[in-house]
Structure formats: C-alpha cells, structure tokens
Amino acid sequence: AAVQQKRPVVLGLEFTAENQTALEAYVQSDGSAAARERVLAAPAWQQPDGRNSLAVFELLDTARRLRATGHTVSVVAFELVPAPAVSRAIETALAEALVAARARVPNSLVIALTGAGHAGKTPWSSQNPPFPSTGQLLPEGETIALTFARPGGRYFGCRAATAEAPGGCAVYDMPAREPVRPRGIEMDASLREGFEGVYSAGGPYTAARPART
C-alpha cells in the first residue's frame, strides 16, 4: 500500500552497522550475479543464522526491484549493539536506530524484520528486573507490531547440543501450535499478547536455508 501511495519505504534488517554499505550498494545495483556475490560477502551472511536466510535475501532483492522501478525504497541495518544476550541497551539501541532511520527519510514507512521478543509490546519479563522491548520504545500510536502464525512446519536454525540430540545448524521440525490461518495479515490484538496482528503464509512453514551456501 505504501508503494502504491508513492510513500517512501525503509526496510530494516537486524544486521550490524558494518553491513550497511553492502546492503545499500545491492539495493542500488542491477541485481546481477556479481552484485549478489558482493553483498553476500558482507559479514552478516557468513555464519548460518535465521536472519541471513535465502528468504531474507529475497526480501532484500524485492526492495532492490521496487527501487529499480522508480519507488523510493532504502534499507537500514539497525543492530547497533551486537551482543548474544538480551539487554536493556540492545532494546534501546534497536529502537533508536529505527527512529533515526525514519527521521532520515521524511514521511517514510519503516518495515523492520526482527525477533518476536523485540517486536512485541510487552516487557522482557524473563529478565530480572524486566525492561521494555524495542516495540514498547518506538513511538506509541505510530508503531504496529505483527507476529507470525504458528501452524507448524519446518525451519532452518542452530541449536545447542543436548543429551537427546547433537544440535548444530540444520532443518528442524516446528510443532503446530494453532490451526492454519488464511494467507495474509489478520489485524486482531486479541490473537497474541503484545501484537496488533498476526501474519500467515497460508500453510505450514518450509525451511529457508542460508542465502550463502
């Protein structure tokens, strides 16, 4: 809808700032094999991670193709405080980076792809003391938090080894936690606490492997 209304769009990817130049260069490129190789050489794509899947690369390429047809589309790497653990500093930095990205492009719609714990508008109650999530720190009344439906399927991820399984990065089964919903976005805050709506692929998930193989 934003593209149809000629509204600028900023795509936010949860990558560290050292990837910004490569992401911008790809969005401005012709999408050639050489351009793809250059962006995939950036640090974000080197280790298997749900954030650097082929599906995420295809999303980045969609931004490139929209820009190539004359739409105002840009990309921002908004993980400014990289760390393996959840912290107040991380949540604050993610929110500040997205607010700054919007300020740089007046009247823009920022679409940020991040984990549900960051996106939801409930505090990190697992932490002692709890602290606000990124979703809670973004401008109230201007931010819509969406999460994914849970119909089951398969996913690519990395697990720590346990006594029952060896772990590692591979395709794993995702148990179904609710019925399959129609494909699209259902705006209903009662579906999941902390979110205004749920998006569905219209069926069980298939695994998206790393973009760099």
Short mmCIF file of C-alpha atoms in Angstrom, two decimals:
data_model
loop_
_atom_site.label_atom_id
_atom_site.label_comp_id
_atom_site.label_asym_id
_atom_site.label_seq_id
_atom_site.Cartn_x
_atom_site.Cartn_y
_atom_site.Cartn_z
CA ALA A 1 0.00 0.00 0.00
CA ALA A 2 2.83 2.40 0.82
CA VAL A 3 4.43 1.79 -2.58
CA GLN A 4 1.09 2.34 -4.34
CA GLN A 5 0.70 5.63 -2.47
CA LYS A 6 4.24 6.68 -3.52
CA ARG A 7 5.25 6.75 0.15
CA PRO A 8 8.94 6.10 0.83
CA VAL A 9 9.69 2.71 2.39
CA VAL A 10 12.66 1.83 4.60
CA LEU A 11 13.40 -1.86 5.05
CA GLY A 12 15.04 -2.59 8.39
CA LEU A 13 17.18 -5.72 8.74
CA GLU A 14 18.60 -6.82 12.08
CA PHE A 15 22.19 -6.76 10.86
CA THR A 16 25.11 -4.88 12.38
CA ALA A 17 26.06 -1.46 11.04
CA GLU A 18 29.19 -2.82 9.32
CA ASN A 19 26.82 -4.34 6.72
CA GLN A 20 25.14 -1.02 5.83
CA THR A 21 27.36 -0.09 2.88
CA ALA A 22 26.99 -3.51 1.24
CA LEU A 23 23.21 -3.54 1.71
CA GLU A 24 22.84 -0.05 0.23
CA ALA A 25 25.06 -0.94 -2.71
CA TYR A 26 22.97 -4.00 -3.51
CA VAL A 27 19.65 -2.15 -3.34
CA GLN A 28 21.10 0.38 -5.79
CA SER A 29 22.58 -2.30 -8.07
CA ASP A 30 21.27 -4.12 -11.13
CA GLY A 31 20.89 -7.35 -9.16
CA SER A 32 23.47 -9.14 -11.27
CA ALA A 33 25.33 -12.24 -10.12
CA ALA A 34 28.35 -10.05 -9.37
CA ALA A 35 26.23 -7.67 -7.26
CA ARG A 36 24.81 -10.62 -5.38
CA GLU A 37 28.26 -12.02 -4.67
CA ARG A 38 29.40 -8.65 -3.34
CA VAL A 39 26.55 -8.29 -0.85
CA LEU A 40 26.80 -11.91 0.25
CA ALA A 41 30.46 -11.31 1.07
CA ALA A 42 29.39 -8.91 3.84
CA PRO A 43 29.81 -10.13 7.45
CA ALA A 44 26.11 -10.72 8.09
CA TRP A 45 25.91 -13.61 5.65
CA GLN A 46 28.94 -15.60 6.78
CA GLN A 47 27.50 -17.70 9.62
CA PRO A 48 24.22 -19.67 9.48
CA ASP A 49 21.53 -17.61 11.18
CA GLY A 50 17.80 -17.19 10.69
CA ARG A 51 18.45 -13.56 9.83
CA ASN A 52 20.57 -14.38 6.78
CA SER A 53 18.36 -16.92 5.08
CA LEU A 54 17.55 -17.07 1.40
CA ALA A 55 14.10 -15.70 2.28
CA VAL A 56 15.68 -12.59 3.84
CA PHE A 57 17.88 -12.14 0.78
CA GLU A 58 14.81 -12.39 -1.46
CA LEU A 59 13.17 -9.68 0.67
CA LEU A 60 16.23 -7.50 0.11
CA ASP A 61 16.02 -8.22 -3.61
CA THR A 62 12.35 -7.22 -3.61
CA ALA A 63 13.43 -3.85 -2.21
CA ARG A 64 16.02 -3.59 -4.98
CA ARG A 65 13.47 -4.38 -7.68
CA LEU A 66 10.97 -1.85 -6.32
CA ARG A 67 13.66 0.82 -6.31
CA ALA A 68 14.63 -0.09 -9.87
CA THR A 69 11.05 0.61 -11.00
CA GLY A 70 11.11 4.12 -9.54
CA HIS A 71 9.89 3.68 -5.99
CA THR A 72 11.68 5.30 -3.05
CA VAL A 73 12.99 2.29 -1.16
CA SER A 74 16.04 2.08 1.08
CA VAL A 75 17.48 -0.33 3.63
CA VAL A 76 18.94 0.08 7.12
CA ALA A 77 21.00 -2.32 9.22
CA PHE A 78 19.67 -1.47 12.68
CA GLU A 79 21.55 -3.74 15.10
CA LEU A 80 23.87 -1.16 16.64
CA VAL A 81 24.72 -3.01 19.87
CA PRO A 82 25.59 -6.59 18.81
CA ALA A 83 25.56 -8.99 21.74
CA PRO A 84 24.41 -12.56 22.28
CA ALA A 85 22.31 -11.77 25.36
CA VAL A 86 19.12 -9.77 25.79
CA SER A 87 19.69 -6.42 27.48
CA ARG A 88 18.11 -3.03 28.01
CA ALA A 89 20.92 -1.49 25.96
CA ILE A 90 20.13 -3.68 22.97
CA GLU A 91 16.40 -2.88 23.05
CA THR A 92 17.10 0.84 23.35
CA ALA A 93 19.65 0.83 20.53
CA LEU A 94 17.34 -1.08 18.16
CA ALA A 95 14.53 1.42 18.78
CA GLU A 96 16.80 4.44 18.41
CA ALA A 97 18.21 3.13 15.13
CA LEU A 98 14.73 2.68 13.65
CA VAL A 99 13.56 6.10 14.81
CA ALA A 100 16.68 7.65 13.27
CA ALA A 101 16.13 5.76 10.01
CA ARG A 102 12.63 7.17 9.74
CA ALA A 103 13.83 10.70 10.51
CA ARG A 104 16.33 10.49 7.63
CA VAL A 105 13.52 9.76 5.16
CA PRO A 106 10.55 12.09 5.86
CA ASN A 107 7.06 10.54 5.73
CA SER A 108 8.56 7.07 5.31
CA LEU A 109 7.09 3.75 6.37
CA VAL A 110 9.71 1.71 8.20
CA ILE A 111 9.24 -2.08 7.96
CA ALA A 112 11.61 -3.79 10.37
CA LEU A 113 12.25 -7.53 10.47
CA THR A 114 13.25 -8.68 13.95
CA GLY A 115 12.56 -11.34 16.54
CA ALA A 116 9.18 -11.52 18.27
CA GLY A 117 10.73 -10.70 21.64
CA HIS A 118 11.99 -7.38 20.27
CA ALA A 119 8.89 -6.58 18.22
CA GLY A 120 6.20 -7.30 20.80
CA LYS A 121 4.86 -4.59 23.07
CA THR A 122 5.39 -6.45 26.31
CA PRO A 123 8.44 -6.20 28.57
CA TRP A 124 11.15 -8.83 28.86
CA SER A 125 9.59 -10.45 31.92
CA SER A 126 12.18 -13.24 31.81
CA GLN A 127 14.80 -10.70 32.87
CA ASN A 128 15.29 -9.52 36.44
CA PRO A 129 14.33 -6.76 36.64
CA PRO A 130 12.15 -6.71 33.49
CA PHE A 131 12.79 -3.98 30.93
CA PRO A 132 10.88 -2.66 27.87
CA SER A 133 11.12 -4.31 24.47
CA THR A 134 12.02 -2.44 21.30
CA GLY A 135 8.34 -2.38 20.34
CA GLN A 136 7.49 -0.56 23.54
CA LEU A 137 10.23 2.02 22.99
CA LEU A 138 9.09 3.00 19.49
CA PRO A 139 6.64 5.93 19.09
CA GLU A 140 3.29 5.00 20.61
CA GLY A 141 0.38 5.30 18.19
CA GLU A 142 2.71 5.12 15.18
CA THR A 143 4.00 1.57 15.60
CA ILE A 144 2.24 -1.67 14.62
CA ALA A 145 3.70 -4.92 15.91
CA LEU A 146 3.00 -8.09 13.94
CA THR A 147 3.98 -11.65 14.74
CA PHE A 148 3.85 -14.93 12.83
CA ALA A 149 1.14 -17.58 12.87
CA ARG A 150 2.16 -20.94 14.33
CA PRO A 151 0.78 -23.71 12.10
CA GLY A 152 3.92 -25.82 12.31
CA GLY A 153 6.21 -26.97 9.53
CA ARG A 154 9.98 -26.89 9.25
CA TYR A 155 12.67 -24.28 9.81
CA PHE A 156 16.42 -23.86 9.47
CA GLY A 157 18.10 -22.97 12.74
CA CYS A 158 21.01 -23.55 15.05
CA ARG A 159 20.60 -25.49 18.29
CA ALA A 160 22.91 -26.24 21.16
CA ALA A 161 23.68 -29.91 21.71
CA THR A 162 21.72 -31.73 24.42
CA ALA A 163 21.76 -35.22 25.90
CA GLU A 164 18.98 -36.18 23.48
CA ALA A 165 20.25 -34.53 20.28
CA PRO A 166 23.60 -33.46 18.79
CA GLY A 167 22.49 -29.95 17.89
CA GLY A 168 24.08 -27.85 15.16
CA CYS A 169 22.70 -25.84 12.23
CA ALA A 170 20.16 -27.82 10.23
CA VAL A 171 16.49 -28.11 9.25
CA TYR A 172 14.26 -28.88 12.22
CA ASP A 173 10.59 -29.65 12.74
CA MET A 174 8.37 -26.87 14.07
CA PRO A 175 5.42 -28.20 16.10
CA ALA A 176 1.97 -26.83 15.25
CA ARG A 177 0.52 -24.62 17.99
CA GLU A 178 -2.62 -23.42 16.23
CA PRO A 179 -4.72 -24.13 13.10
CA VAL A 180 -3.59 -22.89 9.70
CA ARG A 181 -4.82 -19.36 9.05
CA PRO A 182 -5.57 -17.89 5.60
CA ARG A 183 -2.58 -16.26 3.90
CA GLY A 184 -2.23 -12.60 4.81
CA ILE A 185 -2.33 -10.31 7.82
CA GLU A 186 -5.11 -10.51 10.40
CA MET A 187 -5.34 -7.37 12.49
CA ASP A 188 -6.67 -8.52 15.86
CA ALA A 189 -4.87 -7.64 19.09
CA SER A 190 -6.60 -10.50 20.91
CA LEU A 191 -4.75 -13.14 18.89
CA ARG A 192 -1.38 -12.66 20.64
CA GLU A 193 -0.48 -10.51 23.62
CA GLY A 194 1.68 -7.54 22.71
CA PHE A 195 0.87 -7.58 18.99
CA GLU A 196 -1.73 -5.79 16.88
CA GLY A 197 -1.94 -8.65 14.42
CA VAL A 198 -0.66 -11.94 13.02
CA TYR A 199 0.64 -12.71 9.54
CA SER A 200 0.26 -16.12 7.95
CA ALA A 201 1.87 -17.87 5.00
CA GLY A 202 -1.38 -19.78 4.48
CA GLY A 203 0.04 -23.17 5.41
CA PRO A 204 2.80 -24.93 7.34
CA TYR A 205 6.23 -23.36 7.00
CA THR A 206 9.01 -24.64 4.78
CA ALA A 207 12.64 -24.15 5.77
CA ALA A 208 14.58 -21.23 4.29
CA ARG A 209 18.24 -22.21 4.13
CA PRO A 210 21.13 -19.72 4.39
CA ALA A 211 21.49 -17.41 1.40
CA ARG A 212 25.20 -18.11 1.24
CA THR A 213 25.99 -21.76 0.54
#
